[in-house]
Short mmCIF file of C-alpha atoms in Angstrom, two decimals:
data_model
loop_
_atom_site.label_atom_id
_atom_site.label_comp_id
_atom_site.label_asym_id
_atom_site.label_seq_id
_atom_site.Cartn_x
_atom_site.Cartn_y
_atom_site.Cartn_z
CA MET C 1 80.61 244.80 -67.21
CA LEU C 2 79.92 244.74 -63.49
CA ARG C 3 81.50 248.16 -63.03
CA HIS C 4 79.63 249.60 -66.02
CA PRO C 5 75.98 248.46 -65.94
CA TRP C 6 75.31 250.10 -69.32
CA SER C 7 77.84 247.86 -71.06
CA PRO C 8 75.59 244.82 -71.76
CA ALA C 9 73.71 247.00 -74.27
CA LEU C 10 76.87 247.01 -76.38
CA LEU C 11 76.66 243.27 -76.97
CA GLY C 12 74.16 243.65 -79.80
CA ARG C 13 76.67 245.27 -82.12
CA PRO C 14 79.72 243.83 -83.89
CA MET C 15 82.67 243.49 -81.55
CA LEU C 16 85.59 244.11 -83.90
CA GLY C 17 87.06 247.30 -82.49
CA PRO C 18 90.72 247.55 -81.53
CA ASN C 19 90.08 246.96 -77.82
CA VAL C 20 88.07 243.80 -78.43
CA LEU C 21 90.65 242.51 -80.91
CA ALA C 22 93.47 243.25 -78.45
CA ARG C 23 91.58 241.38 -75.69
CA THR C 24 90.96 238.45 -78.04
CA GLU C 25 94.61 238.42 -79.10
CA PHE C 26 95.66 238.29 -75.44
CA LEU C 27 93.21 235.47 -74.71
CA GLN C 28 94.19 233.40 -77.76
CA SER C 29 97.91 233.86 -77.22
CA THR C 30 97.49 232.69 -73.62
CA LEU C 31 95.49 229.64 -74.68
CA ALA C 32 97.89 228.91 -77.57
CA ARG C 33 100.78 228.66 -75.09
CA SER C 34 98.97 225.65 -73.59
CA GLY C 35 99.30 223.87 -76.94
CA LEU C 36 95.92 224.65 -78.48
CA ALA C 37 95.80 225.53 -82.17
CA GLY C 38 93.35 225.69 -85.06
CA PRO C 39 89.73 224.72 -84.35
CA ALA C 40 90.50 223.73 -80.74
CA LEU C 41 91.97 227.19 -80.08
CA ALA C 42 89.00 228.88 -81.74
CA ALA C 43 86.55 226.80 -79.69
CA ALA C 44 88.38 227.46 -76.41
CA THR C 45 88.57 231.19 -77.14
CA HIS C 46 84.88 231.30 -78.02
CA GLY C 47 83.87 229.26 -74.98
CA LEU C 48 85.94 231.16 -72.43
CA ALA C 49 84.98 234.57 -73.81
CA ASN C 50 81.29 233.67 -73.79
CA LEU C 51 81.49 232.13 -70.32
CA THR C 52 82.96 235.42 -69.11
CA ILE C 53 80.49 237.63 -70.97
CA GLY C 54 77.50 235.50 -69.97
CA SER C 55 78.54 235.41 -66.32
CA ALA C 56 79.08 239.16 -66.23
CA LEU C 57 75.77 239.81 -67.98
CA THR C 58 73.87 237.57 -65.57
CA GLU C 59 75.50 239.10 -62.50
CA SER C 60 75.02 242.63 -63.81
CA THR C 61 71.33 241.91 -64.35
CA TRP C 62 70.97 240.54 -60.81
CA ARG C 63 72.64 243.66 -59.43
CA THR C 64 70.76 246.27 -61.44
CA GLU C 65 67.39 244.88 -62.50
CA SER C 66 66.35 242.05 -60.27
CA ARG C 67 63.54 242.82 -57.89
CA LEU C 68 63.84 239.31 -56.49
CA PRO C 69 66.75 238.69 -54.13
CA ARG C 70 68.72 235.51 -54.78
CA HIS C 71 67.67 234.01 -51.46
CA SER C 72 64.01 234.46 -52.50
CA ALA C 73 64.71 232.61 -55.76
CA HIS C 74 66.39 229.85 -53.75
CA GLU C 75 63.40 229.66 -51.39
CA HIS C 76 61.03 229.45 -54.37
CA ILE C 77 62.97 226.53 -55.82
CA ARG C 78 62.99 224.72 -52.46
CA ALA C 79 59.25 225.32 -52.03
CA HIS C 80 58.62 223.81 -55.47
CA ALA C 81 61.13 220.97 -55.24
CA ALA C 82 58.77 218.56 -57.00
CA GLU C 83 58.92 220.76 -60.11
CA TYR C 84 62.66 221.40 -59.85
CA PRO C 85 64.11 218.30 -58.14
CA THR C 86 67.65 218.67 -59.45
CA LEU C 87 67.80 222.40 -58.70
CA ALA C 88 66.43 221.85 -55.19
CA ALA C 89 68.74 218.91 -54.45
CA ASN C 90 71.78 220.94 -55.47
CA ASP C 91 70.80 224.21 -53.76
CA HIS C 92 70.55 226.15 -57.01
CA MET C 93 70.42 229.89 -56.31
CA ALA C 94 71.80 229.43 -52.80
CA ASP C 95 73.71 232.41 -51.50
CA LEU C 96 76.95 231.70 -53.34
CA ASP C 97 79.68 234.26 -53.82
CA PRO C 98 79.38 235.20 -57.53
CA ASP C 99 83.14 235.67 -57.85
CA ALA C 100 83.86 232.25 -56.34
CA LEU C 101 81.23 230.66 -58.57
CA PHE C 102 82.77 232.28 -61.66
CA THR C 103 86.26 231.14 -60.67
CA ARG C 104 84.99 227.60 -60.25
CA ALA C 105 83.22 227.74 -63.63
CA VAL C 106 86.44 228.87 -65.33
CA ASP C 107 88.35 226.07 -63.59
CA CYS C 108 85.79 223.53 -64.84
CA PHE C 109 85.99 224.94 -68.35
CA LEU C 110 89.79 224.94 -68.46
CA THR C 111 89.98 221.42 -67.05
CA GLY C 112 87.71 220.29 -69.87
CA VAL C 113 89.80 222.13 -72.44
CA GLN C 114 92.97 220.46 -71.16
CA SER C 115 91.43 217.03 -71.49
CA THR C 116 90.64 217.40 -75.21
#
C-alpha cells in the first residue's frame, strides 16, 4: 500500500480475489503452525491482517495527503497537554520511524496472541 498510494481505495470492495485468498492462506498457515486453530486462528488472522492494513493506510495517508508534518502534530499535542495528558506524556506523534513502530506493534500483537 505504501508503494501504491491508490491502493487504499480498493478497501471498499470485497476482498475475495485469488491474490487476497492466497495471502490469507499464507498468513493462516503460518499462524496455524504456532498451534492456533478454530476461532483463535480466525481472530489472530483478522487482527494481524487489519493491523497491517490499518498501519499501511495510516502511513500512506500521512505520506500523500497530510499537509501537517508529524512534528507539527507532536508540537500541537505538547502545546495542549492539558487536553491530551496521556498523549503528551508519552510523546504521541513524536518523530518515530514508521517501520520500527509497525514492527513493534506486530511484536506486541503476536506476544498477546501467544499468551491466549
